[in-house]
Structure formats: structure tokens, C-alpha cells
Amino acid sequence: MSILKHIRINYINKLIEDLIQKKNFDKLQLEFKDLKKKFPDVYFQSLPKLIKTLINDPSADALFNRNLIWINSYHLKDIDIIENFLNFYFTNLGINNYNFSGFQERTSECLNQYGYSSAVFSFENLIYLNEFIQYEISENNYDQNIFLKTNQAFYEQKTFNNYFLYNNLTRCYFYIIRNPIDIYFELSESNDEKAPDMIFNHTSHIEKVGKFQIQDGSQSWKVNAESWTNENVKSTFNGMIINYEELINNPLEIFTSVIGHLNQSGLDVSLNYSIMENFIDENQNLFSEMKPKPTISNQKLKIFKRECGILADKYGFF
């Protein structure tokens, strides 16, 4: 690093410290953008720690843009109906200030942009960089509502003020919960031996996303579903739980609730039943009666009841 660059960086860092102390967040945001443009390597070194501190400071809310909307499910495939419906609905209403992205894909893009040095991005790495990554996603699309898809379990480390979501970035979330036996049979079609382990004992899954091997942190079905259906998490981060079977059997009712939830979160989306009905009519294959479940042995059913019983009973799965 040249002497002039070193002097310039020290000056910027001192200026940022002063702006934080004075709570001049409008000017601070401009300095962040200037640092990112001129010295992206320094930006990537400095911002994660700063954002982690500022995101927990109520007085710094003006620094953040609440434009992240999460669509979550243990089985990522179960998100497709909601994504396809909203794309169809917004297109027919002429709404275009939104996009859908996989959280892992956006994470990979962010890591690549700043030359992240390791080929593996672990759950521990996510805990350190999560706030920065979400801030980057939000800021890079400040004029859009970003629907982020993930099967990541919600986590919190209260002692260190580490959470998966933050109110000053998150507008709301949806969680699609599905009968674990149905997921088991779907997984069994590709690999019967691993299906029970993925449902009951799964802790993480490494997947190649772009240039990186990313650990998804989905955990077991029980841990994942409990983390997002938790009443405190729902109320804190404005969550709506969608029962997959109800979505299939009563799509108009669920779609109406989805639009209502988006409006309750602060969006202004008109309610149009004709568009909803058109989507349902054009996608009858998605809403036909669910196939009869394959027979499950008493032994396996006992395992499901032991591992998933309380939550599965609550949602009428068993």
C-alpha cells in the first residue's frame, strides 16, 4: 500500500468514526459509498464490524433500508408456488420494483465481488458476515423489494447480538411448512438411504454456489420449522406461516393472505381476485389433489412422531 493511500484510508476511517459518534448517518452513508468505490478491499475489511455494531443501534435506523422480504422453507422446492404466484401477480399489476433471489446465490456474488479468499463459506463465516451481506444486498437494490429465498434455519446468539434477521433490513417473512413425511418421500425418490438422516439429523449441507462451497445451515426439519414458527420470531420479524397442504387445497385464500401480509408490512399492493384466479386456472397441475401418500411402515411412523410429533401435530400433519 502506498503512503498516500495509507494516509487517505486513515483519514476516511477517522472521519467515519467521527460521523458515527455524531450520529450523522446521512453523511456516513455517503462515506461508505465513497470508500466502497475507491478502496473496495478496505471497505470489505472495515464494514462487516461497523455494520454489525450499527445494525444493533436504534439511532442508526436511517442508515438502513427495510426492503428484504424472506421466503423460507426447509425444502426449497416448496417455495416455488409462492414465487411463481407473486411474479405472475406483480407482472399483471404492472409492478416491477422487485426481484427474487436465492440468499446463497447473493452471498456468493458478494463474496466474489470482494475477492473472498477461502473456497469454503461455513456457517461460522456466515455469522460473522451475515449483517454485511444483507446490508450489501439491500443497498445494491435500494429502490427494489428483494424477495430472498432460503432454507436457512433462524438463529440467534443474544449474548453477542447476532441474529439471522434484523428489523432495520427485514420488511417481513413467509415460512412454508410442509408435512415432513411428504418431504421424506420426495427425498426418497432420489436417495432413500439418506432421506431419514436429512429429515431428523441433518445439521448442514455444503453446496457449490458460484465459486464457493457454501454451508446452508438448514438443520433438521424440526429445528428449521421450530425456528421460523416460533411466536417471538414471528412477531419480531413480521412472519406469516403457510401450511403447504392448505396452499395446495385453498390457494385463493392463501394468496389473499399473502397479499394482505405484504400490505401489512408497508407495501401498497392492490387486491385483485381475478389475477389470483387466472393464476390458479393456468396452473391447475399445481393445485390438483395431492397424490396419495405411499405407505409408511409403523416403525418409520413411530420415528417421525418421536422426532417431529409436537410441531407436526400442531399443523395437522400426523
Tab-separated table of N, CA, C and O in Angstrom, residues 19-109:
chain	number	residue	atom	x	y	z
A	19	LEU	N	-18.252	10.567	12.396
A	19	LEU	CA	-19.643	10.622	11.947
A	19	LEU	C	-20.528	9.690	12.778
A	19	LEU	O	-21.684	10.021	13.069
A	20	ILE	N	-19.999	8.529	13.151
A	20	ILE	CA	-20.760	7.600	13.993
A	20	ILE	C	-20.995	8.216	15.370
A	20	ILE	O	-22.105	8.162	15.914
A	21	GLN	N	-19.965	8.828	15.935
A	21	GLN	CA	-20.108	9.466	17.247
A	21	GLN	C	-21.120	10.602	17.206
A	21	GLN	O	-21.912	10.794	18.132
A	22	LYS	N	-21.114	11.357	16.102
A	22	LYS	CA	-22.044	12.484	15.957
A	22	LYS	C	-23.408	12.044	15.439
A	22	LYS	O	-24.321	12.855	15.308
A	23	LYS	N	-23.532	10.735	15.098
A	23	LYS	CA	-24.775	10.158	14.563
A	23	LYS	C	-25.244	10.874	13.295
A	23	LYS	O	-26.443	11.073	13.060
A	24	ASN	N	-24.284	11.263	12.496
A	24	ASN	CA	-24.571	11.890	11.209
A	24	ASN	C	-24.632	10.780	10.153
A	24	ASN	O	-23.691	10.561	9.392
A	25	PHE	N	-25.753	10.077	10.115
A	25	PHE	CA	-25.827	8.860	9.312
A	25	PHE	C	-26.022	9.133	7.820
A	25	PHE	O	-25.651	8.308	6.988
A	26	ASP	N	-26.577	10.277	7.475
A	26	ASP	CA	-26.684	10.631	6.056
A	26	ASP	C	-25.295	10.803	5.446
A	26	ASP	O	-24.999	10.274	4.365
A	27	LYS	N	-24.450	11.537	6.130
A	27	LYS	CA	-23.071	11.735	5.659
A	27	LYS	C	-22.293	10.417	5.734
A	27	LYS	O	-21.472	10.117	4.851
A	28	LEU	N	-22.574	9.631	6.759
A	28	LEU	CA	-21.882	8.349	6.913
A	28	LEU	C	-22.165	7.428	5.733
A	28	LEU	O	-21.257	6.762	5.218
A	29	GLN	N	-23.401	7.423	5.283
A	29	GLN	CA	-23.767	6.578	4.145
A	29	GLN	C	-22.997	6.993	2.892
A	29	GLN	O	-22.550	6.144	2.112
A	30	LEU	N	-22.813	8.288	2.704
A	30	LEU	CA	-22.038	8.780	1.561
A	30	LEU	C	-20.576	8.355	1.661
A	30	LEU	O	-19.953	8.004	0.659
A	31	GLU	N	-20.040	8.380	2.883
A	31	GLU	CA	-18.651	7.966	3.078
A	31	GLU	C	-18.472	6.472	2.818
A	31	GLU	O	-17.460	6.041	2.280
A	32	PHE	N	-19.479	5.687	3.209
A	32	PHE	CA	-19.438	4.249	2.914
A	32	PHE	C	-19.363	4.019	1.399
A	32	PHE	O	-18.564	3.205	0.916
A	33	LYS	N	-20.197	4.732	0.677
A	33	LYS	CA	-20.228	4.571	-0.781
A	33	LYS	C	-18.909	5.012	-1.416
A	33	LYS	O	-18.413	4.383	-2.361
A	34	ASP	N	-18.335	6.083	-0.876
A	34	ASP	CA	-17.060	6.583	-1.400
A	34	ASP	C	-15.937	5.577	-1.129
A	34	ASP	O	-15.115	5.302	-2.012
A	35	LEU	N	-15.938	5.004	0.074
A	35	LEU	CA	-14.926	4.012	0.423
A	35	LEU	C	-15.069	2.759	-0.439
A	35	LEU	O	-14.075	2.193	-0.908
A	36	LYS	N	-16.302	2.344	-0.651
A	36	LYS	CA	-16.574	1.157	-1.467
A	36	LYS	C	-16.090	1.360	-2.900
A	36	LYS	O	-15.531	0.435	-3.519
A	37	LYS	N	-16.281	2.541	-3.433
A	37	LYS	CA	-15.906	2.832	-4.816
A	37	LYS	C	-14.392	2.933	-4.987
A	37	LYS	O	-13.828	2.389	-5.938
A	38	LYS	N	-13.737	3.610	-4.024
A	38	LYS	CA	-12.309	3.892	-4.190
A	38	LYS	C	-11.405	2.786	-3.634
A	38	LYS	O	-10.353	2.498	-4.203
A	39	PHE	N	-11.817	2.204	-2.512
A	39	PHE	CA	-10.979	1.187	-1.864
A	39	PHE	C	-11.849	0.001	-1.438
A	39	PHE	O	-12.109	-0.211	-0.247
A	40	PRO	N	-12.327	-0.804	-2.410
A	40	PRO	CA	-13.225	-1.915	-2.059
A	40	PRO	C	-12.603	-2.935	-1.111
A	40	PRO	O	-13.311	-3.534	-0.302
A	41	ASP	N	-11.286	-3.111	-1.184
A	41	ASP	CA	-10.637	-4.053	-0.273
A	41	ASP	C	-10.708	-3.563	1.171
A	41	ASP	O	-10.971	-4.339	2.092
A	42	VAL	N	-10.501	-2.285	1.373
A	42	VAL	CA	-10.584	-1.701	2.716
A	42	VAL	C	-12.039	-1.697	3.193
A	42	VAL	O	-12.327	-1.957	4.370
A	43	TYR	N	-12.940	-1.417	2.270
A	43	TYR	CA	-14.379	-1.445	2.579
A	43	TYR	C	-14.768	-2.814	3.125
A	43	TYR	O	-15.455	-2.928	4.139
A	44	PHE	N	-14.307	-3.872	2.465
A	44	PHE	CA	-14.649	-5.234	2.878
A	44	PHE	C	-13.992	-5.598	4.208
A	44	PHE	O	-14.536	-6.378	4.991
A	45	GLN	N	-12.838	-5.007	4.501
A	45	GLN	CA	-12.175	-5.258	5.779
A	45	GLN	C	-12.864	-4.521	6.929
A	45	GLN	O	-12.941	-5.036	8.044
A	46	SER	N	-13.364	-3.329	6.644
A	46	SER	CA	-13.874	-2.462	7.714
A	46	SER	C	-15.373	-2.580	7.968
A	46	SER	O	-15.821	-2.535	9.111
A	47	LEU	N	-16.141	-2.710	6.889
A	47	LEU	CA	-17.602	-2.602	7.014
A	47	LEU	C	-18.267	-3.714	7.828
A	47	LEU	O	-19.215	-3.434	8.576
A	48	PRO	N	-17.857	-4.980	7.708
A	48	PRO	CA	-18.577	-6.013	8.476
A	48	PRO	C	-18.675	-5.703	9.970
A	48	PRO	O	-19.744	-5.835	10.564
A	49	LYS	N	-17.577	-5.277	10.571
A	49	LYS	CA	-17.598	-4.960	12.002
A	49	LYS	C	-18.437	-3.718	12.280
A	49	LYS	O	-19.200	-3.668	13.250
A	50	LEU	N	-18.328	-2.703	11.413
A	50	LEU	CA	-19.109	-1.477	11.609
A	50	LEU	C	-20.603	-1.742	11.472
A	50	LEU	O	-21.402	-1.274	12.290
A	51	ILE	N	-20.986	-2.499	10.436
A	51	ILE	CA	-22.404	-2.783	10.220
A	51	ILE	C	-22.955	-3.620	11.365
A	51	ILE	O	-24.082	-3.401	11.826
A	52	LYS	N	-22.169	-4.575	11.846
A	52	LYS	CA	-22.620	-5.413	12.963
A	52	LYS	C	-22.923	-4.568	14.202
A	52	LYS	O	-23.848	-4.845	14.959
A	53	THR	N	-22.130	-3.507	14.396
A	53	THR	CA	-22.364	-2.607	15.530
A	53	THR	C	-23.555	-1.692	15.270
A	53	THR	O	-24.450	-1.537	16.113
A	54	LEU	N	-23.590	-1.080	14.083
A	54	LEU	CA	-24.626	-0.095	13.772
A	54	LEU	C	-26.010	-0.715	13.657
A	54	LEU	O	-27.014	-0.073	13.980
A	55	ILE	N	-26.078	-1.977	13.209
A	55	ILE	CA	-27.385	-2.608	12.986
A	55	ILE	C	-28.114	-2.860	14.303
A	55	ILE	O	-29.330	-3.023	14.333
A	56	ASN	N	-27.351	-2.854	15.405
A	56	ASN	CA	-27.941	-3.034	16.729
A	56	ASN	C	-28.132	-1.709	17.470
A	56	ASN	O	-28.482	-1.700	18.655
A	57	ASP	N	-27.900	-0.601	16.767
A	57	ASP	CA	-28.047	0.737	17.351
A	57	ASP	C	-29.348	1.355	16.830
A	57	ASP	O	-29.433	1.728	15.659
A	58	PRO	N	-30.375	1.464	17.683
A	58	PRO	CA	-31.669	2.007	17.225
A	58	PRO	C	-31.559	3.397	16.595
A	58	PRO	O	-32.345	3.744	15.712
A	59	SER	N	-30.588	4.176	17.026
A	59	SER	CA	-30.456	5.530	16.480
A	59	SER	C	-29.929	5.527	15.050
A	59	SER	O	-29.966	6.549	14.363
A	60	ALA	N	-29.428	4.362	14.591
A	60	ALA	CA	-28.841	4.279	13.248
A	60	ALA	C	-29.816	3.731	12.217
A	60	ALA	O	-29.412	3.372	11.106
A	61	ASP	N	-31.096	3.664	12.549
A	61	ASP	CA	-32.083	3.101	11.621
A	61	ASP	C	-32.070	3.773	10.253
A	61	ASP	O	-32.314	3.129	9.229
A	62	ALA	N	-31.795	5.078	10.227
A	62	ALA	CA	-31.813	5.819	8.958
A	62	ALA	C	-30.754	5.323	7.986
A	62	ALA	O	-30.829	5.592	6.779
A	63	LEU	N	-29.784	4.584	8.487
A	63	LEU	CA	-28.714	4.073	7.640
A	63	LEU	C	-29.162	2.875	6.810
A	63	LEU	O	-28.522	2.521	5.826
A	64	PHE	N	-30.286	2.268	7.205
A	64	PHE	CA	-30.708	1.012	6.595
A	64	PHE	C	-32.031	1.161	5.849
A	64	PHE	O	-32.850	2.013	6.168
A	65	ASN	N	-32.194	0.297	4.868
A	65	ASN	CA	-33.380	0.315	4.016
A	65	ASN	C	-34.134	-0.995	4.203
A	65	ASN	O	-33.616	-2.058	3.894
A	66	ARG	N	-35.346	-0.948	4.739
A	66	ARG	CA	-36.122	-2.168	5.011
A	66	ARG	C	-36.751	-2.673	3.710
A	66	ARG	O	-37.938	-2.493	3.467
A	67	ASN	N	-35.972	-3.341	2.901
A	67	ASN	CA	-36.501	-3.807	1.616
A	67	ASN	C	-36.267	-5.297	1.371
A	67	ASN	O	-36.382	-5.769	0.248
A	68	LEU	N	-35.927	-6.057	2.424
A	68	LEU	CA	-35.728	-7.501	2.286
A	68	LEU	C	-36.975	-8.247	2.758
A	68	LEU	O	-37.468	-8.022	3.860
A	69	ILE	N	-37.491	-9.104	1.892
A	69	ILE	CA	-38.651	-9.945	2.204
A	69	ILE	C	-38.205	-11.388	2.008
A	69	ILE	O	-37.764	-11.767	0.919
A	70	TRP	N	-38.322	-12.185	3.052
A	70	TRP	CA	-37.811	-13.546	3.016
A	70	TRP	C	-38.917	-14.549	2.729
A	70	TRP	O	-40.024	-14.443	3.252
A	71	ILE	N	-38.607	-15.518	1.872
A	71	ILE	CA	-39.498	-16.657	1.632
A	71	ILE	C	-38.694	-17.902	1.989
A	71	ILE	O	-37.727	-18.242	1.295
A	72	ASN	N	-39.089	-18.560	3.056
A	72	ASN	CA	-38.281	-19.624	3.636
A	72	ASN	C	-39.042	-20.940	3.675
A	72	ASN	O	-40.257	-20.962	3.848
A	73	SER	N	-38.306	-22.016	3.553
A	73	SER	CA	-38.878	-23.346	3.725
A	73	SER	C	-37.750	-24.335	3.920
A	73	SER	O	-36.648	-24.152	3.378
A	74	TYR	N	-38.005	-25.383	4.696
A	74	TYR	CA	-36.985	-26.423	4.873
A	74	TYR	C	-36.637	-27.056	3.531
A	74	TYR	O	-35.473	-27.313	3.240
A	75	HIS	N	-37.654	-27.284	2.714
A	75	HIS	CA	-37.488	-27.888	1.390
A	75	HIS	C	-37.630	-26.761	0.365
A	75	HIS	O	-38.738	-26.275	0.106
A	76	LEU	N	-36.515	-26.317	-0.214
A	76	LEU	CA	-36.530	-25.122	-1.059
A	76	LEU	C	-37.542	-25.205	-2.194
A	76	LEU	O	-38.118	-24.189	-2.596
A	77	LYS	N	-37.760	-26.396	-2.699
A	77	LYS	CA	-38.699	-26.581	-3.802
A	77	LYS	C	-40.103	-26.099	-3.444
A	77	LYS	O	-40.880	-25.685	-4.317
A	78	ASP	N	-40.453	-26.131	-2.156
A	78	ASP	CA	-41.796	-25.747	-1.723
A	78	ASP	C	-42.043	-24.249	-1.840
A	78	ASP	O	-43.184	-23.792	-1.717
A	79	ILE	N	-40.990	-23.483	-2.078
A	79	ILE	CA	-41.112	-22.030	-2.242
A	79	ILE	C	-41.652	-21.670	-3.628
A	79	ILE	O	-42.231	-20.603	-3.826
A	80	ASP	N	-41.506	-22.579	-4.588
A	80	ASP	CA	-41.759	-22.250	-5.998
A	80	ASP	C	-43.155	-21.686	-6.251
A	80	ASP	O	-43.322	-20.742	-7.030
A	81	ILE	N	-44.183	-22.266	-5.608
A	81	ILE	CA	-45.553	-21.814	-5.892
A	81	ILE	C	-45.733	-20.345	-5.502
A	81	ILE	O	-46.317	-19.561	-6.256
A	82	ILE	N	-45.231	-19.974	-4.328
A	82	ILE	CA	-45.373	-18.580	-3.881
A	82	ILE	C	-44.585	-17.646	-4.798
A	82	ILE	O	-45.080	-16.582	-5.191
A	83	GLU	N	-43.379	-18.027	-5.160
A	83	GLU	CA	-42.580	-17.195	-6.073
A	83	GLU	C	-43.280	-17.038	-7.423
A	83	GLU	O	-43.394	-15.917	-7.953
A	84	ASN	N	-43.757	-18.143	-7.984
A	84	ASN	CA	-44.413	-18.073	-9.296
A	84	ASN	C	-45.689	-17.244	-9.240
A	84	ASN	O	-45.988	-16.472	-10.157
A	85	PHE	N	-46.440	-17.400	-8.142
A	85	PHE	CA	-47.665	-16.615	-7.995
A	85	PHE	C	-47.350	-15.117	-7.925
A	85	PHE	O	-47.968	-14.306	-8.634
A	86	LEU	N	-46.402	-14.733	-7.075
A	86	LEU	CA	-46.101	-13.312	-6.910
A	86	LEU	C	-45.538	-12.711	-8.196
A	86	LEU	O	-45.864	-11.571	-8.546
A	87	ASN	N	-44.700	-13.453	-8.905
A	87	ASN	CA	-44.211	-12.962	-10.197
A	87	ASN	C	-45.366	-12.705	-11.160
A	87	ASN	O	-45.432	-11.664	-11.834
A	88	PHE	N	-46.297	-13.650	-11.240
A	88	PHE	CA	-47.471	-13.527	-12.106
A	88	PHE	C	-48.338	-12.346	-11.662
A	88	PHE	O	-48.776	-11.527	-12.492
A	89	TYR	N	-48.558	-12.240	-10.381
A	89	TYR	CA	-49.435	-11.204	-9.816
A	89	TYR	C	-48.847	-9.807	-10.056
A	89	TYR	O	-49.538	-8.899	-10.543
A	90	PHE	N	-47.575	-9.634	-9.716
A	90	PHE	CA	-46.944	-8.322	-9.881
A	90	PHE	C	-46.874	-7.923	-11.358
A	90	PHE	O	-47.096	-6.757	-11.707
A	91	THR	N	-46.559	-8.883	-12.217
A	91	THR	CA	-46.488	-8.594	-13.655
A	91	THR	C	-47.827	-8.102	-14.173
A	91	THR	O	-47.898	-7.120	-14.938
A	92	ASN	N	-48.911	-8.763	-13.754
A	92	ASN	CA	-50.242	-8.365	-14.213
A	92	ASN	C	-50.698	-7.038	-13.617
A	92	ASN	O	-51.555	-6.365	-14.207
A	93	LEU	N	-50.143	-6.654	-12.493
A	93	LEU	CA	-50.466	-5.354	-11.902
A	93	LEU	C	-49.530	-4.252	-12.415
A	93	LEU	O	-49.724	-3.083	-12.100
A	94	GLY	N	-48.514	-4.622	-13.195
A	94	GLY	CA	-47.566	-3.635	-13.698
A	94	GLY	C	-46.550	-3.203	-12.659
A	94	GLY	O	-45.946	-2.132	-12.777
A	95	ILE	N	-46.341	-4.036	-11.636
A	95	ILE	CA	-45.346	-3.732	-10.598
A	95	ILE	C	-44.007	-4.331	-11.028
A	95	ILE	O	-43.925	-5.521	-11.346
A	96	ASN	N	-42.956	-3.514	-11.022
A	96	ASN	CA	-41.658	-4.033	-11.466
A	96	ASN	C	-40.502	-3.693	-10.533
A	96	ASN	O	-39.340	-3.970	-10.849
A	97	ASN	N	-40.797	-3.105	-9.378
A	97	ASN	CA	-39.714	-2.742	-8.449
A	97	ASN	C	-39.458	-3.865	-7.441
A	97	ASN	O	-39.524	-3.678	-6.225
A	98	TYR	N	-39.169	-5.045	-7.945
A	98	TYR	CA	-38.911	-6.193	-7.081
A	98	TYR	C	-38.045	-7.193	-7.835
A	98	TYR	O	-37.925	-7.141	-9.060
A	99	ASN	N	-37.440	-8.114	-7.098
A	99	ASN	CA	-36.820	-9.272	-7.726
A	99	ASN	C	-36.718	-10.411	-6.724
A	99	ASN	O	-36.791	-10.191	-5.515
A	100	PHE	N	-36.581	-11.615	-7.245
A	100	PHE	CA	-36.425	-12.818	-6.424
A	100	PHE	C	-34.996	-13.319	-6.577
A	100	PHE	O	-34.469	-13.382	-7.685
A	101	SER	N	-34.397	-13.690	-5.465
A	101	SER	CA	-33.030	-14.201	-5.496
A	101	SER	C	-32.856	-15.263	-4.416
A	101	SER	O	-33.486	-15.188	-3.351
A	102	GLY	N	-31.981	-16.212	-4.683
A	102	GLY	CA	-31.585	-17.144	-3.640
A	102	GLY	C	-30.569	-16.467	-2.731
A	102	GLY	O	-29.647	-15.794	-3.209
A	103	PHE	N	-30.728	-16.624	-1.429
A	103	PHE	CA	-29.801	-15.984	-0.498
A	103	PHE	C	-28.383	-16.512	-0.691
A	103	PHE	O	-27.411	-15.747	-0.634
A	104	GLN	N	-28.243	-17.795	-0.949
A	104	GLN	CA	-26.910	-18.349	-1.170
A	104	GLN	C	-26.281	-17.776	-2.441
A	104	GLN	O	-25.076	-17.488	-2.471
A	105	GLU	N	-27.094	-17.601	-3.480
A	105	GLU	CA	-26.579	-17.025	-4.725
A	105	GLU	C	-26.106	-15.593	-4.498
A	105	GLU	O	-25.042	-15.188	-4.986
A	106	ARG	N	-26.900	-14.824	-3.756
A	106	ARG	CA	-26.497	-13.439	-3.466
A	106	ARG	C	-25.255	-13.410	-2.576
A	106	ARG	O	-24.398	-12.524	-2.707
A	107	THR	N	-25.166	-14.353	-1.648
A	107	THR	CA	-23.986	-14.443	-0.787
A	107	THR	C	-22.746	-14.711	-1.625
A	107	THR	O	-21.701	-14.065	-1.453
A	108	SER	N	-22.857	-15.651	-2.558
A	108	SER	CA	-21.733	-15.991	-3.430
A	108	SER	C	-21.301	-14.778	-4.259
A	108	SER	O	-20.099	-14.510	-4.419
A	109	GLU	N	-22.259	-14.033	-4.783
A	109	GLU	CA	-21.944	-12.842	-5.577
A	109	GLU	C	-21.187	-11.814	-4.734
A	109	GLU	O	-20.231	-11.187	-5.205
